[in-house]
Short mmCIF file of N, CA, C and O in Angstrom, two decimals:
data_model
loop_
_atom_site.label_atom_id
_atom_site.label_comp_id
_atom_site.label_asym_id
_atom_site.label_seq_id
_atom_site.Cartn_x
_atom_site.Cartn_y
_atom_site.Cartn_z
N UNK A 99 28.27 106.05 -1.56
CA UNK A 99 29.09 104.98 -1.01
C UNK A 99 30.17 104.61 -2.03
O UNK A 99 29.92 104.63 -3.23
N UNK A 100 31.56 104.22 -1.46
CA UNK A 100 32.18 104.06 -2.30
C UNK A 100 32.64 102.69 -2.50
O UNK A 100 33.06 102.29 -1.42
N UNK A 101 32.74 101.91 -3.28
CA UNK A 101 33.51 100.48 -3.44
C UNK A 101 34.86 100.54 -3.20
O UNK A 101 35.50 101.43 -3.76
N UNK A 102 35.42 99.78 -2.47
CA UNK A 102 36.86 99.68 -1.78
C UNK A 102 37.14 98.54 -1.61
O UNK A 102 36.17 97.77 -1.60
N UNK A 103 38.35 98.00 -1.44
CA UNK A 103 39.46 97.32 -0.90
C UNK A 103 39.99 97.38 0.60
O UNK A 103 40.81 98.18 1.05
N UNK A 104 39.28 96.24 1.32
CA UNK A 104 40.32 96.05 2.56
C UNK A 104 41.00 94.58 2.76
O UNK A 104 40.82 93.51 2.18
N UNK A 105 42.12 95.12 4.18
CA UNK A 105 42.60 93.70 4.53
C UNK A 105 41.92 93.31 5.56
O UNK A 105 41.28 94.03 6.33
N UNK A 106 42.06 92.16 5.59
CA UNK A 106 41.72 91.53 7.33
C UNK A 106 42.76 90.56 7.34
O UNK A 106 43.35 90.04 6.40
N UNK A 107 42.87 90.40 8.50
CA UNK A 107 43.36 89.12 9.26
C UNK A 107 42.66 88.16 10.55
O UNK A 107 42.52 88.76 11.62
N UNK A 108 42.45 87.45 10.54
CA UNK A 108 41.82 86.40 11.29
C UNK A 108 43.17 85.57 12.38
O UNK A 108 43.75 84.50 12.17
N UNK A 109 43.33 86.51 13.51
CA UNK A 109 44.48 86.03 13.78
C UNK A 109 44.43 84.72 14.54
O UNK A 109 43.37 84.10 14.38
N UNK A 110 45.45 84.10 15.41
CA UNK A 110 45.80 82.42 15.38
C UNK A 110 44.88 82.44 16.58
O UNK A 110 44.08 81.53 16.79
N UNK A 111 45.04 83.68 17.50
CA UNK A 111 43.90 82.99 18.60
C UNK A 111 42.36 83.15 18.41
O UNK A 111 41.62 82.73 19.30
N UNK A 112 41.92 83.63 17.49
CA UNK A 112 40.82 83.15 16.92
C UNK A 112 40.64 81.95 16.23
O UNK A 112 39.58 81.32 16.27
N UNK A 113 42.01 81.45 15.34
CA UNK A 113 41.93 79.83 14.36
C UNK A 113 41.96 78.95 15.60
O UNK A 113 41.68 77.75 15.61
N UNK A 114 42.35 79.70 16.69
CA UNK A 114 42.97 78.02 17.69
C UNK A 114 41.26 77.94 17.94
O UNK A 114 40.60 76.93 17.74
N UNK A 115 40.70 79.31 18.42
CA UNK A 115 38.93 79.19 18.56
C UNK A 115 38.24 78.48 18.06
O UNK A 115 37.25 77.98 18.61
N UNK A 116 38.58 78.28 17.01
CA UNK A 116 37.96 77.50 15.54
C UNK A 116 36.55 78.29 15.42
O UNK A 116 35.47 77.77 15.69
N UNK A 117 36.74 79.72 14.93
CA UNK A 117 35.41 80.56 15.09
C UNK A 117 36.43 81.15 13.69
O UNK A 117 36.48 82.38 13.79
N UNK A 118 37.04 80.79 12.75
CA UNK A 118 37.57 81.39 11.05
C UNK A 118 35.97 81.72 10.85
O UNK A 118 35.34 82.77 11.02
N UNK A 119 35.54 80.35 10.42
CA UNK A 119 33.93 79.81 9.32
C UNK A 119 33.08 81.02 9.93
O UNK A 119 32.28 81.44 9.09
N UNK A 120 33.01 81.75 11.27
CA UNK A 120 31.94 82.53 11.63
C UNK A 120 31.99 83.67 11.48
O UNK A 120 31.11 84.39 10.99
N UNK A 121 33.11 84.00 11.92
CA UNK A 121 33.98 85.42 11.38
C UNK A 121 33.87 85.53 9.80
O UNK A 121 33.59 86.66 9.39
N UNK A 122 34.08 84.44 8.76
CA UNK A 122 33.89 84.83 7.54
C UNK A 122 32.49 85.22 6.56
O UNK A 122 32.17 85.86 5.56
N UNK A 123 31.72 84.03 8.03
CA UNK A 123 30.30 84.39 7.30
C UNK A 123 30.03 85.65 7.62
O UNK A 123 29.61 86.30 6.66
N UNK A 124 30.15 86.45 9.01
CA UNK A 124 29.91 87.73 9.74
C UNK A 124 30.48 88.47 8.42
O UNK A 124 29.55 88.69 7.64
N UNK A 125 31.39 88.79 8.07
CA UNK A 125 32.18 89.43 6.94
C UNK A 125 30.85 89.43 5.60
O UNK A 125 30.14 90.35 5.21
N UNK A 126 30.92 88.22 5.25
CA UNK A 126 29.95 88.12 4.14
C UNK A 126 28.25 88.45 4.53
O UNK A 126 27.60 88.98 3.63
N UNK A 127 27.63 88.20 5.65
CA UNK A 127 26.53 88.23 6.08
C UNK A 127 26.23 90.17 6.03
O UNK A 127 25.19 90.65 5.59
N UNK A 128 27.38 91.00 6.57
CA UNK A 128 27.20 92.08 6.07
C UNK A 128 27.80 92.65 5.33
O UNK A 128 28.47 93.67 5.55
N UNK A 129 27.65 92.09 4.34
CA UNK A 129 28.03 92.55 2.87
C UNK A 129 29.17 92.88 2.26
O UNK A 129 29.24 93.63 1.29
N UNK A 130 30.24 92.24 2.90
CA UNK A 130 31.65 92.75 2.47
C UNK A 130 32.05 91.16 1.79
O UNK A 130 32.02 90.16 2.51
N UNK A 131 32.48 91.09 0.03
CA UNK A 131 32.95 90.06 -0.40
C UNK A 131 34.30 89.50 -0.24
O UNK A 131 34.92 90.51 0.10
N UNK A 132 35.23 88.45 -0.26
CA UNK A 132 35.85 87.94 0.06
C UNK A 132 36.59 87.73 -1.52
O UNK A 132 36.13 86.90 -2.31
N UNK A 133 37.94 88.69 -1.90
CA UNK A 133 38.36 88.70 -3.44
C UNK A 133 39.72 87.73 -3.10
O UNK A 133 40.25 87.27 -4.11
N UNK A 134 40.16 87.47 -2.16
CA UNK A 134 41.23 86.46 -1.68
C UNK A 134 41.14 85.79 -0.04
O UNK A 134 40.79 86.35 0.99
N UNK A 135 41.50 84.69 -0.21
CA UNK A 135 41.77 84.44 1.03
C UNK A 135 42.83 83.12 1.18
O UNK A 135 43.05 82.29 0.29
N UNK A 136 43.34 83.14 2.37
CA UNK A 136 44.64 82.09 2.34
C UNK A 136 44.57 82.10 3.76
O UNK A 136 44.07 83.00 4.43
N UNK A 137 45.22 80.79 4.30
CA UNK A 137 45.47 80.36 5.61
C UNK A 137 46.88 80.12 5.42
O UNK A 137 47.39 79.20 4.79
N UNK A 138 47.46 81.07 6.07
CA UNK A 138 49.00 80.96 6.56
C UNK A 138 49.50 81.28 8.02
O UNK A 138 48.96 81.99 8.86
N UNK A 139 50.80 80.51 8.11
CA UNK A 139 51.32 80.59 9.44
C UNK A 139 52.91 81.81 9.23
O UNK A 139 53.90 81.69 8.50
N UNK A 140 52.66 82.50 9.86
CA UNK A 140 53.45 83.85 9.65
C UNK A 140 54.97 83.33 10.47
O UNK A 140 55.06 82.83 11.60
N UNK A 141 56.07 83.63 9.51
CA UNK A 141 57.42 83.93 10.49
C UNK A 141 57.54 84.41 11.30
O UNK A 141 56.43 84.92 11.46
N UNK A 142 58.23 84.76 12.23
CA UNK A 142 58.76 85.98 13.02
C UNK A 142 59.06 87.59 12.28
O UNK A 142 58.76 88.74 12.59
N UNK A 143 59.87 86.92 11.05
CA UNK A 143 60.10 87.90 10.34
C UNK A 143 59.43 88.19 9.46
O UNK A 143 60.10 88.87 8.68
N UNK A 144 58.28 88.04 9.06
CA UNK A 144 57.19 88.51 8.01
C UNK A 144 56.17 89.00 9.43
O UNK A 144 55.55 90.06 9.34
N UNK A 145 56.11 88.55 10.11
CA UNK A 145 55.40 89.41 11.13
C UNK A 145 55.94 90.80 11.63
O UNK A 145 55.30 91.80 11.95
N UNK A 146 57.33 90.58 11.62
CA UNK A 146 58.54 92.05 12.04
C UNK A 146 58.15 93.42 10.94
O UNK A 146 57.88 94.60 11.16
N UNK A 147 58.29 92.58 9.63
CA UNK A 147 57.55 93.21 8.33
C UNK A 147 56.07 93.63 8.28
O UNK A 147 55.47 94.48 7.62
N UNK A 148 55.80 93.01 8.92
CA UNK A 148 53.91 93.87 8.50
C UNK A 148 54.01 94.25 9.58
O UNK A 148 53.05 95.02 9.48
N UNK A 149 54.40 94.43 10.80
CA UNK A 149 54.31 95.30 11.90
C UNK A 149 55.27 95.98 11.93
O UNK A 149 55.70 96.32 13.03
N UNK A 150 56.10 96.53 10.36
CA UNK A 150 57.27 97.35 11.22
C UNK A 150 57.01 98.82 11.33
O UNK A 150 57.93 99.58 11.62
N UNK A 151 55.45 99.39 11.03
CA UNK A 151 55.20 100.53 11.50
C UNK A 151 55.26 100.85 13.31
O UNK A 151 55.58 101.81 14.00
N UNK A 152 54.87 99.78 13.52
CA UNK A 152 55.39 99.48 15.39
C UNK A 152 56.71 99.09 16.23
O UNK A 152 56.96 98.99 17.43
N UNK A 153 57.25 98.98 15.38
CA UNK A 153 58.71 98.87 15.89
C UNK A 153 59.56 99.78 16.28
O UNK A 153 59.83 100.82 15.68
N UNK A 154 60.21 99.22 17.78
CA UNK A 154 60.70 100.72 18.82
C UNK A 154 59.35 100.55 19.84
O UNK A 154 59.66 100.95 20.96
N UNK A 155 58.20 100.16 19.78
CA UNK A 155 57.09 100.63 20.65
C UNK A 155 57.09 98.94 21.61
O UNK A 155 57.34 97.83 21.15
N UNK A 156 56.67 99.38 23.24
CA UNK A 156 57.33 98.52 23.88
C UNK A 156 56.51 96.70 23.41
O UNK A 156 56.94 95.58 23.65
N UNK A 157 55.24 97.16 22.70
CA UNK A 157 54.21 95.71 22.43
C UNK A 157 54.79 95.28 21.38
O UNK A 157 54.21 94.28 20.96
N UNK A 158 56.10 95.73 20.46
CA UNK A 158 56.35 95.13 19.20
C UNK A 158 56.87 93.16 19.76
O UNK A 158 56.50 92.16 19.15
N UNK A 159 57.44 93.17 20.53
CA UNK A 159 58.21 91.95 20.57
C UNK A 159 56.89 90.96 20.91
O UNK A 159 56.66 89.95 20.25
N UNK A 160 56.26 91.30 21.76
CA UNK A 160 55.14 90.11 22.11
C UNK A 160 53.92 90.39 21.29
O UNK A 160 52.97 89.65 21.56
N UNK A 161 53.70 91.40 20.25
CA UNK A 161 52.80 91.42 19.03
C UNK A 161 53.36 90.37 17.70
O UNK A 161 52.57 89.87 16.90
N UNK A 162 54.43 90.21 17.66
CA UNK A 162 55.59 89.80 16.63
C UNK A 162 55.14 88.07 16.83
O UNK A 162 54.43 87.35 16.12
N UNK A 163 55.93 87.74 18.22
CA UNK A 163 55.74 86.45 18.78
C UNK A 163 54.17 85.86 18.27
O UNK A 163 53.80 84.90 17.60
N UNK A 164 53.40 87.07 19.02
CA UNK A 164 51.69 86.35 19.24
C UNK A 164 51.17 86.12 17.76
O UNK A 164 50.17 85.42 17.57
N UNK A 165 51.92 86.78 16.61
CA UNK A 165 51.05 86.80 15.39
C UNK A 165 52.24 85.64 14.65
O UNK A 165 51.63 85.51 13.59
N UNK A 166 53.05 85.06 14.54
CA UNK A 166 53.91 83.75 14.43
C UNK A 166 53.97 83.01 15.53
O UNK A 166 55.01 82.53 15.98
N UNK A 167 52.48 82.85 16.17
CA UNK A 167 52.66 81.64 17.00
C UNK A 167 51.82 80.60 16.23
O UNK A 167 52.05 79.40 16.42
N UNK A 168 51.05 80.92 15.52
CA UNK A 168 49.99 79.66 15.22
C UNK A 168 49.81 80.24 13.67
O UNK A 168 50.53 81.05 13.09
N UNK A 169 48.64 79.58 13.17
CA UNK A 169 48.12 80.00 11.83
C UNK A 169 47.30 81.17 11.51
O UNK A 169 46.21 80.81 11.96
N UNK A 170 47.14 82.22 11.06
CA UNK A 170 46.18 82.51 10.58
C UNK A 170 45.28 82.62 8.89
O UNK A 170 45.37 81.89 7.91
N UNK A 171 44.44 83.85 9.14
CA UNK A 171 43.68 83.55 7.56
C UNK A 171 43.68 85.28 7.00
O UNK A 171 42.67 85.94 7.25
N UNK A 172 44.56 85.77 6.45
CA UNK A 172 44.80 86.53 5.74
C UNK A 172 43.60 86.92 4.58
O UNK A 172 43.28 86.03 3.79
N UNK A 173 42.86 88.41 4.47
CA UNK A 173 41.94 88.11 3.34
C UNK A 173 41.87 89.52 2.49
O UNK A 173 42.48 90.55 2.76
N UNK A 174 40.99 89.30 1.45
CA UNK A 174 41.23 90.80 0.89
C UNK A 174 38.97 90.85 0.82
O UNK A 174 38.18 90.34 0.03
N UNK A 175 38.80 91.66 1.95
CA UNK A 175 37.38 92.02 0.99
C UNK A 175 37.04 93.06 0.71
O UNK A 175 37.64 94.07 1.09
N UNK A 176 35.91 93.08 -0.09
CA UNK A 176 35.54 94.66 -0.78
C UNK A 176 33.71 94.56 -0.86
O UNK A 176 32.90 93.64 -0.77
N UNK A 177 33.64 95.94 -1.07
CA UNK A 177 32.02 96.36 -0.65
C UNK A 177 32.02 97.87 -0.16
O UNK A 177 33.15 98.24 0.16
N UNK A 178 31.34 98.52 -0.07
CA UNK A 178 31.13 99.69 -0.11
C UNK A 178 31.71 100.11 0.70
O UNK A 178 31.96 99.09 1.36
N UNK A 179 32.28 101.13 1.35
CA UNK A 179 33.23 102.01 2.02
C UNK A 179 33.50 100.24 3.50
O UNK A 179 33.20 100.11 4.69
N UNK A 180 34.16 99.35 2.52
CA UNK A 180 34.84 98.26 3.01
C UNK A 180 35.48 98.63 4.49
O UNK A 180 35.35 98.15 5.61
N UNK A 181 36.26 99.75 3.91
CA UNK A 181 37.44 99.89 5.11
C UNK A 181 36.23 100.30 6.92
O UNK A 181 36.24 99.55 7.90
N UNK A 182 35.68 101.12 6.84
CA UNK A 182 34.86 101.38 7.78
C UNK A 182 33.84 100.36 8.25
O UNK A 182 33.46 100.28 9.41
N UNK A 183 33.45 99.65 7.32
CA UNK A 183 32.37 98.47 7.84
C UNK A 183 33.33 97.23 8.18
O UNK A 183 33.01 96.25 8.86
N UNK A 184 34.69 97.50 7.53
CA UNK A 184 35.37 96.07 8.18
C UNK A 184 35.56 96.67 9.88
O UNK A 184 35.02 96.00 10.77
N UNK A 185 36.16 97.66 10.18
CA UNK A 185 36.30 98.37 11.25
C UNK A 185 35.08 98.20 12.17
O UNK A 185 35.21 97.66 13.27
N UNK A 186 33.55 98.80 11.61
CA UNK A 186 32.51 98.42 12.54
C UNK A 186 32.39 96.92 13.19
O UNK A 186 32.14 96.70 14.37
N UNK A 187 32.61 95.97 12.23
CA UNK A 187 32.32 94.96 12.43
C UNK A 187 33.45 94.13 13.64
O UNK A 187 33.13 93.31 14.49
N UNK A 188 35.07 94.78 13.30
CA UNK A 188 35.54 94.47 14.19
C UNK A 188 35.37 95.05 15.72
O UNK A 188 35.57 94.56 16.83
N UNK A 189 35.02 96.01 15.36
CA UNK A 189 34.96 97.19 16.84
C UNK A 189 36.41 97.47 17.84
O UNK A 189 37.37 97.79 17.15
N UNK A 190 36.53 97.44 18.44
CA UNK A 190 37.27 98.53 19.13
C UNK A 190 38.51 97.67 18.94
O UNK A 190 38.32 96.64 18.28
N UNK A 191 39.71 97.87 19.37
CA UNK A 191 40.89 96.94 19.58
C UNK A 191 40.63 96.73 20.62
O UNK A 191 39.92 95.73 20.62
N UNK A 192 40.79 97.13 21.73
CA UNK A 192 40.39 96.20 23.34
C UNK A 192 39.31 95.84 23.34
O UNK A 192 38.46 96.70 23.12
N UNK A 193 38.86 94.44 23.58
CA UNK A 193 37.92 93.70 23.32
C UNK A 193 36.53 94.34 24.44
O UNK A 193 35.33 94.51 24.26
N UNK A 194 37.43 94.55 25.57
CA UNK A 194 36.73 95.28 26.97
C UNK A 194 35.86 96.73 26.47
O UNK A 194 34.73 97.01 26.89
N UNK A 195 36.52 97.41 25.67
CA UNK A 195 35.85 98.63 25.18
C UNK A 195 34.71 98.18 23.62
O UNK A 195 33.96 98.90 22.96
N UNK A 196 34.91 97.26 23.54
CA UNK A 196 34.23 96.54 21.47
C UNK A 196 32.48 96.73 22.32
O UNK A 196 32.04 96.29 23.38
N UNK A 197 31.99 97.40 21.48
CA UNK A 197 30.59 97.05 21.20
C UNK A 197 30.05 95.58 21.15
O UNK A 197 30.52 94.77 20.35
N UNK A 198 29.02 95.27 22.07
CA UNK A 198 28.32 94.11 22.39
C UNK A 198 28.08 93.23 20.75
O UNK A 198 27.28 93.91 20.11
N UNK A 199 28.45 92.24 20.09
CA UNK A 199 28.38 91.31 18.93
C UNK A 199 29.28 92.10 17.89
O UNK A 199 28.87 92.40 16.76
N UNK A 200 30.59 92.43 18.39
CA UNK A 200 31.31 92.94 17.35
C UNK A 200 32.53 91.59 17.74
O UNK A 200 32.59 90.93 18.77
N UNK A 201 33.21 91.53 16.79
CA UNK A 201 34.01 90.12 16.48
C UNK A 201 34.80 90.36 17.70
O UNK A 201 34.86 89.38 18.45
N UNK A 202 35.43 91.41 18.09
CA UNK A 202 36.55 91.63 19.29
C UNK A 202 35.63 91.16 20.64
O UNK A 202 35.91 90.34 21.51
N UNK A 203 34.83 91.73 20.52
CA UNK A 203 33.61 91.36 21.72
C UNK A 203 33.36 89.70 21.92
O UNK A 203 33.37 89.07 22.98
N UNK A 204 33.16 89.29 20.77
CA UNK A 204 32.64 87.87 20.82
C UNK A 204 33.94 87.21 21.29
O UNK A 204 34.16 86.60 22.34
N UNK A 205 34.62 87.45 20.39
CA UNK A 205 36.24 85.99 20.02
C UNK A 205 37.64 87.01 20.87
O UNK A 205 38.42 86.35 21.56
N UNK A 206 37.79 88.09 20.80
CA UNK A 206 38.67 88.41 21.63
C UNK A 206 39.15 88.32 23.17
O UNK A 206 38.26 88.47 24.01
N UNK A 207 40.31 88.13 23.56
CA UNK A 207 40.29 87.81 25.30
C UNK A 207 40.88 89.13 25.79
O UNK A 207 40.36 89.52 26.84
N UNK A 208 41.81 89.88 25.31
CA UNK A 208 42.17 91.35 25.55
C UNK A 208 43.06 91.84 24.44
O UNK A 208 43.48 91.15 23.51
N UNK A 209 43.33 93.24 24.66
CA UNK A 209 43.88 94.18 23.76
C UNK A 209 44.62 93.43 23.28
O UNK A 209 44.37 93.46 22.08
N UNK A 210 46.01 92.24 23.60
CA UNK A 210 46.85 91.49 22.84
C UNK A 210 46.54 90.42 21.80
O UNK A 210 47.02 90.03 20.74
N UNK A 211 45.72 90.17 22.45
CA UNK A 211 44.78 89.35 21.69
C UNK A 211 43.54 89.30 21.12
O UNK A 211 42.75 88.55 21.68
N UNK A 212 43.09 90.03 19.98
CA UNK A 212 41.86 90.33 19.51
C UNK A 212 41.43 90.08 18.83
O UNK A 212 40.69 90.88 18.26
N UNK A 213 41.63 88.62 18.32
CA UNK A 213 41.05 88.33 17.07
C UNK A 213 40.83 88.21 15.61
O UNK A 213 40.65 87.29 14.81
N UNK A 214 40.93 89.91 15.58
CA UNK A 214 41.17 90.00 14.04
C UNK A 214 41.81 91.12 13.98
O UNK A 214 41.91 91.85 14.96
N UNK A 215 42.46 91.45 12.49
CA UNK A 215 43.28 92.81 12.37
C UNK A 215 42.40 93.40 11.13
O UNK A 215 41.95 92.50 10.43
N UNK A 216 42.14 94.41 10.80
CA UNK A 216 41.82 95.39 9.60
C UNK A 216 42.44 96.52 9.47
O UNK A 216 43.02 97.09 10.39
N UNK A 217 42.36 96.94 8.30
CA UNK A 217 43.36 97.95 7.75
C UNK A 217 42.52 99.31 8.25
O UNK A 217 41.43 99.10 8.80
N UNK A 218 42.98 100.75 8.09
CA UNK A 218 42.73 101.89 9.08
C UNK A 218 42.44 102.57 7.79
O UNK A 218 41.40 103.23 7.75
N UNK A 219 43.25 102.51 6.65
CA UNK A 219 42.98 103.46 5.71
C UNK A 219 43.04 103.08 4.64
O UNK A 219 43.33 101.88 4.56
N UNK A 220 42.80 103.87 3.20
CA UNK A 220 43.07 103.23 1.92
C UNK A 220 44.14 102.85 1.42
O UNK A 220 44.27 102.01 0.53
N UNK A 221 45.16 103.61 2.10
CA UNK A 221 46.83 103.65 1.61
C UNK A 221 47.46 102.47 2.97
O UNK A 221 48.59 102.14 2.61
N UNK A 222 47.30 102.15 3.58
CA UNK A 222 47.09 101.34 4.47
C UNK A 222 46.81 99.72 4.07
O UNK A 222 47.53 98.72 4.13
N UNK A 223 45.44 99.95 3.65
CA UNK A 223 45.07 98.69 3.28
C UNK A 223 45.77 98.18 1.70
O UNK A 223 45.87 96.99 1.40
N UNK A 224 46.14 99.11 0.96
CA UNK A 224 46.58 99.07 -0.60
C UNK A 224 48.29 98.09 0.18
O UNK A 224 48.66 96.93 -0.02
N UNK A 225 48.93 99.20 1.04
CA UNK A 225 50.52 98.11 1.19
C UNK A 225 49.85 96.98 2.10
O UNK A 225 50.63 96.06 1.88
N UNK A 226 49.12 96.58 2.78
CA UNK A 226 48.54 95.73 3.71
C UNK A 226 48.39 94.39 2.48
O UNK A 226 49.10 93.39 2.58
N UNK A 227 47.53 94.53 1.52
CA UNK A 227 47.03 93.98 0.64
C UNK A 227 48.44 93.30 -0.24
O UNK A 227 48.59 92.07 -0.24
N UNK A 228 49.07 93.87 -0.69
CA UNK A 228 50.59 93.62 -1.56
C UNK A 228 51.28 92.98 -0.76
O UNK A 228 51.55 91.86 -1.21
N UNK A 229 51.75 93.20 0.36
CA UNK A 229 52.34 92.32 1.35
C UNK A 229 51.98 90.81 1.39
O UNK A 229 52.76 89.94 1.77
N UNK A 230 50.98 90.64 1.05
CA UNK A 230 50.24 88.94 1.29
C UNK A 230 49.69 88.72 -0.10
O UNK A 230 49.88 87.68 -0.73
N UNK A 231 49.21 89.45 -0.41
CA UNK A 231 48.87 89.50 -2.01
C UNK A 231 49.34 89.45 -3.43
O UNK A 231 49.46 90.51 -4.06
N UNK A 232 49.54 88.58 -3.85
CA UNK A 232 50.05 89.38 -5.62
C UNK A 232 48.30 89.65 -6.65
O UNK A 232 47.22 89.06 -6.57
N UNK A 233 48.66 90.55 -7.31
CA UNK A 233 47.65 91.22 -8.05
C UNK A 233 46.99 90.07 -8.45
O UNK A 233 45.78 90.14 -8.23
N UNK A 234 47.45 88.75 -9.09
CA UNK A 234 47.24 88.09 -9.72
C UNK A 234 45.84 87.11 -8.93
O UNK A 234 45.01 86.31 -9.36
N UNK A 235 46.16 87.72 -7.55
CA UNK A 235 45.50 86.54 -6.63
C UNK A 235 44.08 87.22 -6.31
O UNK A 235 43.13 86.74 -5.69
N UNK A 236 44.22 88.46 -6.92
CA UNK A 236 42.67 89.21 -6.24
C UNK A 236 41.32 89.22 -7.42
O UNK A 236 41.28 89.84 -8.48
N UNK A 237 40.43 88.43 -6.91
CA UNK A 237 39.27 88.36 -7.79
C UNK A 237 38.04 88.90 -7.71
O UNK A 237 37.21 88.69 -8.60
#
């Protein structure tokens, strides 16, 4: 097993849920630690920026909107092959396809809205992480 670095995000229609505190314990309960975390409310244009691998694709404008509509909680955790157990735990992106007690399953309402975001890969999660992160902030 390897020790790693991922991101998550806890997006706003989960904070409006007020289900952050459960989602974080779920995170910590299976074993992934929490080396930063912050509650911020995203621009338009820092959202344009962390989604501009999607840009040109027709969900960019109402992905953009939906993630600078409200607050979310930005985090960095780590634990053994992190990136894949943050992934299990979230389960599928359409909440309709997520495995029964996976966070998309529980707190998600559909594919636009799902709850939480995690990073896909190591190189992924490394610019994911810097984007919201300074080095200084990860413990």
């Amino acid at each position: 097993m390897a020790n790693e670095r991922t991101f998550s995000i806890i997006k706003p229609d989960a904070t409006k849920l007020g289900v952050v505190g459960k989602i974080i314990a779920r995170f910590e309960s299976e074993g992934l630690r929490i080396c930063a975390v912050k509650k911020i409310h995203m621009s338009k244009r820092v959202a344009e920026g962390f989604y501009a691998v999607h840009a040109g694709r027709p969900f960019f404008d109402e992905l953009t909107d939906f993630m600078s509509s409200g607050p979310c909680v930005v985090m960095v955790l780590e634990g053994d092959n992190a990136i894949s157990e943050n992934r299990r735990i979230m389960g599928a992106t359409n909440p309709d396809d997520a495995d029964e007690g996976t966070l998309r399953k529980l707190y998600g309402a559909h594919i636009g809205n799902n709850a939480v975001h995690g990073s896909d890969a190591p190189e992924t999660a490394a610019v994911e992480i810097a984007y919201f992160f300074a080095g200084t902030e990860l413990h």
